[in-house]
PDB file of C-alpha atoms and ligand atoms in Angstrom:
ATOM      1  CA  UNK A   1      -1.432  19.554  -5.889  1.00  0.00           C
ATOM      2  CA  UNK A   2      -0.985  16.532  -3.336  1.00  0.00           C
ATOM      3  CA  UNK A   3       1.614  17.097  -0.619  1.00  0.00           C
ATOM      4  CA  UNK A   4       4.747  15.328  -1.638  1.00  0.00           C
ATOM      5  CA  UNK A   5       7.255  13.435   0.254  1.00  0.00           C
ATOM      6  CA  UNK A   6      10.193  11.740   0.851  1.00  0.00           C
ATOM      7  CA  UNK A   7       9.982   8.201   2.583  1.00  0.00           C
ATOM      8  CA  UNK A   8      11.598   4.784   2.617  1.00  0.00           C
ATOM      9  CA  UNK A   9       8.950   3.495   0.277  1.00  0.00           C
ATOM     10  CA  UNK A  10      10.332   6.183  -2.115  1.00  0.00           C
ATOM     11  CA  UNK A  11      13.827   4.249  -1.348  1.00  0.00           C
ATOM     12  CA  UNK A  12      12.112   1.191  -2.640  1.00  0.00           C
ATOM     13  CA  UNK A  13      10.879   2.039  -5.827  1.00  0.00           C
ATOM     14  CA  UNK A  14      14.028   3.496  -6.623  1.00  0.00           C
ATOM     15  CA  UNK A  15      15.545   0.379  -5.563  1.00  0.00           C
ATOM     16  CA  UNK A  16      17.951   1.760  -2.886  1.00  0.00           C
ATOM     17  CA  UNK A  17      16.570  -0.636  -0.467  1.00  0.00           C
ATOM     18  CA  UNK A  18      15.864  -4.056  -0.984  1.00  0.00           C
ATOM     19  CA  UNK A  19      12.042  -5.464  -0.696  1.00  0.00           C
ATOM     20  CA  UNK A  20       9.882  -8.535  -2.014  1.00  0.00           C
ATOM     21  CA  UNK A  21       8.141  -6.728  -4.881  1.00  0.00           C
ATOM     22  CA  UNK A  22       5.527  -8.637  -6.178  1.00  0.00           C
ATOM     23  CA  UNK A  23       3.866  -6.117  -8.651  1.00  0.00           C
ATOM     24  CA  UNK A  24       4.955  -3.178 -10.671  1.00  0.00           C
ATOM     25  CA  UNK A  25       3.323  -0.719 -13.471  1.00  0.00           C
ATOM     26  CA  UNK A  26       4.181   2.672 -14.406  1.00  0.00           C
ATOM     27  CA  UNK A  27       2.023   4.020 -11.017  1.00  0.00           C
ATOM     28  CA  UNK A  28       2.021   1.394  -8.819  1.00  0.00           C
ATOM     29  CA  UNK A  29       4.462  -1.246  -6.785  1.00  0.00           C
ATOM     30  CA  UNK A  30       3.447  -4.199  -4.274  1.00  0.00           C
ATOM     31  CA  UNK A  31       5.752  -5.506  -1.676  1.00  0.00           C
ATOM     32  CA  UNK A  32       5.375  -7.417   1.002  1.00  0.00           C
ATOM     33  CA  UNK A  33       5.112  -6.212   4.595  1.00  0.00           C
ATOM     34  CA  UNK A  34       8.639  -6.231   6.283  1.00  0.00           C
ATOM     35  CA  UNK A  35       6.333  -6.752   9.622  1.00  0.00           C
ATOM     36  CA  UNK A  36       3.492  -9.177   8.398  1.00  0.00           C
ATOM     37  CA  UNK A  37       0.874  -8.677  10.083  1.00  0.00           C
ATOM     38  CA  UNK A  38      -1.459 -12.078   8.559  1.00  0.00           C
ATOM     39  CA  UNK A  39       0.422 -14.850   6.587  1.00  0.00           C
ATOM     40  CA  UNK A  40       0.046 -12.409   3.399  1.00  0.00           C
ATOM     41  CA  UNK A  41       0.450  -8.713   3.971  1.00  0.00           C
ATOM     42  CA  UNK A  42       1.468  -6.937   0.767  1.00  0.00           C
ATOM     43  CA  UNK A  43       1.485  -3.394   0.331  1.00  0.00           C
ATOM     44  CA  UNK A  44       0.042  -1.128  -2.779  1.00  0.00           C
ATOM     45  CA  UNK A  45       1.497   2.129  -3.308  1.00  0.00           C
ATOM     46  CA  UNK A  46       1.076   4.772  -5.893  1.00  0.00           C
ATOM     47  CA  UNK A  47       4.672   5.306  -7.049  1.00  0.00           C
ATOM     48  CA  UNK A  48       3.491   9.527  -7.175  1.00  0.00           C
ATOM     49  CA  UNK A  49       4.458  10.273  -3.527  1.00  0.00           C
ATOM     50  CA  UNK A  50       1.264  11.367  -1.905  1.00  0.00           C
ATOM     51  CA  UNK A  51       1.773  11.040   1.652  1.00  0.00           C
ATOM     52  CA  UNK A  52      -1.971  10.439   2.975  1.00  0.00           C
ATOM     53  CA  UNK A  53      -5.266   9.411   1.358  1.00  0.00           C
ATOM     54  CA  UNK A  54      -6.603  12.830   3.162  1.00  0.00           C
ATOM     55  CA  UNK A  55      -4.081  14.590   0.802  1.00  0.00           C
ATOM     56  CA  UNK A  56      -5.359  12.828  -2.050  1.00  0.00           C
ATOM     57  CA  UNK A  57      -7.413  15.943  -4.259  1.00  0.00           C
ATOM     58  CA  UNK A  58      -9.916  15.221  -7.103  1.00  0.00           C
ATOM     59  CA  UNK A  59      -7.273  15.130  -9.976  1.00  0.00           C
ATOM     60  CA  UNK A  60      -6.142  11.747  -8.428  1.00  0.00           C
ATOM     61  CA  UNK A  61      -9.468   9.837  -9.005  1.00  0.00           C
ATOM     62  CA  UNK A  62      -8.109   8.158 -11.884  1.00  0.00           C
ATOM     63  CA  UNK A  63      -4.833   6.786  -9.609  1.00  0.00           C
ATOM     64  CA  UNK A  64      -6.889   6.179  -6.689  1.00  0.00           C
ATOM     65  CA  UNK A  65      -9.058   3.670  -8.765  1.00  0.00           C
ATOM     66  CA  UNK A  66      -5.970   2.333  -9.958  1.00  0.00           C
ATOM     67  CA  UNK A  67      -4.735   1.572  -6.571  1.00  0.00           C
ATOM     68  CA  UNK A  68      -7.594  -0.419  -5.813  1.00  0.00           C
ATOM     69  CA  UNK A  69      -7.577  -2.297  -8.494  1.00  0.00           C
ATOM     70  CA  UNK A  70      -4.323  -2.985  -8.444  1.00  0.00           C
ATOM     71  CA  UNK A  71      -4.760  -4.220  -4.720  1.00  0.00           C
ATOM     72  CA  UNK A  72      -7.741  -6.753  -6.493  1.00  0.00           C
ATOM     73  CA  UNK A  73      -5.337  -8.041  -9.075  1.00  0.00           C
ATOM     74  CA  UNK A  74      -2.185  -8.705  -6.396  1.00  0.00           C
ATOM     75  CA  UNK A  75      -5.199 -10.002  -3.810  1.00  0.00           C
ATOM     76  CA  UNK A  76      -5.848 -12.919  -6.964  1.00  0.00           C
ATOM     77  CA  UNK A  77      -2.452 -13.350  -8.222  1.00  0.00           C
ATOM     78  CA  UNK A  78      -1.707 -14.282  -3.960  1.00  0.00           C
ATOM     79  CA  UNK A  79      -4.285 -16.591  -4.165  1.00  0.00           C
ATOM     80  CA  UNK A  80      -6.669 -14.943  -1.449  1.00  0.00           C
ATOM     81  CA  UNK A  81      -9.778 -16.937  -2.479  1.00  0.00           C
ATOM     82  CA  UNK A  82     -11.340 -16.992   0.825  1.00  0.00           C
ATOM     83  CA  UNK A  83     -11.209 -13.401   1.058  1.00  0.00           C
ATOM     84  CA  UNK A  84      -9.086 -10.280   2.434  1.00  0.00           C
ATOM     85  CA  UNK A  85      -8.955  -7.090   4.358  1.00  0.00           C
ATOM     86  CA  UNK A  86      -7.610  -3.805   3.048  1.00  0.00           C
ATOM     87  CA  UNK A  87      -6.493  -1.392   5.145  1.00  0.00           C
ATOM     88  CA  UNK A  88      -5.455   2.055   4.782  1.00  0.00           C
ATOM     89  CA  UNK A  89      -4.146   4.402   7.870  1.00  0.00           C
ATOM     90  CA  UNK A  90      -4.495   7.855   7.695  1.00  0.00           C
ATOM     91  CA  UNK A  91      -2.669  10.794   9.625  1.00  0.00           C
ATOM     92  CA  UNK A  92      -1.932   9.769  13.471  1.00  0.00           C
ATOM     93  CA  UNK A  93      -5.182   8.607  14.651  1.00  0.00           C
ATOM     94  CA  UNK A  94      -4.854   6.012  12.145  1.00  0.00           C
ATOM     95  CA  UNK A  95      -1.898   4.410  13.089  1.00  0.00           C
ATOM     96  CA  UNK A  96       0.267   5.559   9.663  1.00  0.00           C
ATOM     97  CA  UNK A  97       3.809   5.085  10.273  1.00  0.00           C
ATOM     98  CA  UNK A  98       5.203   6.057   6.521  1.00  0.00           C
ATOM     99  CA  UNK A  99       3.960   9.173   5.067  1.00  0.00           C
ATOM    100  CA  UNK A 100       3.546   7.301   1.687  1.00  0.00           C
ATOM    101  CA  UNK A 101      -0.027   6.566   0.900  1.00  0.00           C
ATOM    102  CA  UNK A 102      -0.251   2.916   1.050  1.00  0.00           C
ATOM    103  CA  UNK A 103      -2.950  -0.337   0.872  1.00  0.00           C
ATOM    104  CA  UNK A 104      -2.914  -3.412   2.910  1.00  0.00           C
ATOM    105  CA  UNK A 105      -4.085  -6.107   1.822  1.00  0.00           C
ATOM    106  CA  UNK A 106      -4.006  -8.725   4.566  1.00  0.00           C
ATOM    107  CA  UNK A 107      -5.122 -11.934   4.096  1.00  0.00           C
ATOM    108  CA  UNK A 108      -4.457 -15.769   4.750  1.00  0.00           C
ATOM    109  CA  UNK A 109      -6.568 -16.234   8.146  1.00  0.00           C
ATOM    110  CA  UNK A 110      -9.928 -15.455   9.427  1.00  0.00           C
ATOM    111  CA  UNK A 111      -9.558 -11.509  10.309  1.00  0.00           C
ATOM    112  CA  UNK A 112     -10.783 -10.109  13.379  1.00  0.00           C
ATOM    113  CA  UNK A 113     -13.395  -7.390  13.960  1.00  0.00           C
ATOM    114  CA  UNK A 114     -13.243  -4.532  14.638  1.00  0.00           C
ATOM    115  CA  UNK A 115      -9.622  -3.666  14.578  1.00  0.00           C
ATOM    116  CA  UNK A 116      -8.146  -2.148  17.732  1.00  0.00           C
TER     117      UNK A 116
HETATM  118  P1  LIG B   1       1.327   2.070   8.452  1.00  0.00           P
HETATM  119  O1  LIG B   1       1.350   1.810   9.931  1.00  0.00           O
HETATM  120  O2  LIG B   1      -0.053   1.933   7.885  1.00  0.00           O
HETATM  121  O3  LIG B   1       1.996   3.378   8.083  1.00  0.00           O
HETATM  122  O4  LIG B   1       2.140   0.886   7.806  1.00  0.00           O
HETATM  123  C1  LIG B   1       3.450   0.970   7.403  1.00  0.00           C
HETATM  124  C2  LIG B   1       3.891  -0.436   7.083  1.00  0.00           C
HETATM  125  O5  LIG B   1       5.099  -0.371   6.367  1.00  0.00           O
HETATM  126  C3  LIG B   1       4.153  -1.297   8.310  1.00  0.00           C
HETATM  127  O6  LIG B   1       3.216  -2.378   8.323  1.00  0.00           O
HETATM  128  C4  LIG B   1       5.566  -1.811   8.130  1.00  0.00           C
HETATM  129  C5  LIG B   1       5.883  -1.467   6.698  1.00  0.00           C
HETATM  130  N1  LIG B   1       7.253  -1.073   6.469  1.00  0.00           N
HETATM  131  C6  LIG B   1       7.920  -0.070   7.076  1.00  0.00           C
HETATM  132  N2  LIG B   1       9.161   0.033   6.620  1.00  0.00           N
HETATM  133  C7  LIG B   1       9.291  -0.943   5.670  1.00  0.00           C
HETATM  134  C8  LIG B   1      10.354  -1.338   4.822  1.00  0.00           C
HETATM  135  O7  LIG B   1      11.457  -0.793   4.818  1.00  0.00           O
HETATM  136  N3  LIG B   1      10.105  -2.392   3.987  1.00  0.00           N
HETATM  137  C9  LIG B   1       8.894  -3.017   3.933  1.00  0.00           C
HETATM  138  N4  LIG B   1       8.763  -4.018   3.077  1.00  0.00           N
HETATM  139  N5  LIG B   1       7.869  -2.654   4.721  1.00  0.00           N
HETATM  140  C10 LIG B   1       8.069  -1.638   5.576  1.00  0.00           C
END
């Protein structure tokens, strides 16, 4: 079983809080970055509360595949032709901020490497 938790993303797909959603299905949601980061920063998340990709377990294969292809489709349908970055933090050292698994996708400039 993946840990579960209770976030403000979780607020979002329940629509208690407002955001710029920009894709839904029955396991994922895209909304836009309330702190963009690159003129398009969208995030994917699995609407199953999982709060890190390290607590993501072999059962979730099929979602995980999901999430990436979801990030692909809402990448096209923003019209990143040129190209994109995703991103995903993980636990402290990465930087995550909301225990909610989640996917950047930044695009919309000329990225930077490596990341700081
Ligand atoms: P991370 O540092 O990887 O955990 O990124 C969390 C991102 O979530 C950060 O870029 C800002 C964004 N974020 C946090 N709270 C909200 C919110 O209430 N609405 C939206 N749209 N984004 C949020």
């Amino acid at each position: 079983m993946s840990e579960t938790t209770e976030t403000i993303f979780s607020k979002i797909i329940r629509r208690e809080i407002p955001a710029e959603i920009v894709y839904e299905d029955n396991l994922a949601l895209a909304f836009k970055d309330v702190h963009p980061q690159a003129p398009v920063h969208i995030l994917v998340i699995p609407k199953q509360p999982i709060a890190k990709l390290s607590d993501a377990e072999s059962n979730d294969h099929a979602l995980m595949g999901h999430l990436l292809l979801t990030a692909k489709r809402v990448a096209d349908q923003a019209g990143l032709t040129k190209g994109y970055r995703l991103v995903i933090n993980t636990g402290v050292d990465g930087g995550q901020t909301v225990d909610h698994l989640h996917l950047h996708i930044l695009g919309g400039r000329s990225l930077t490497w490596p990341p700081g």
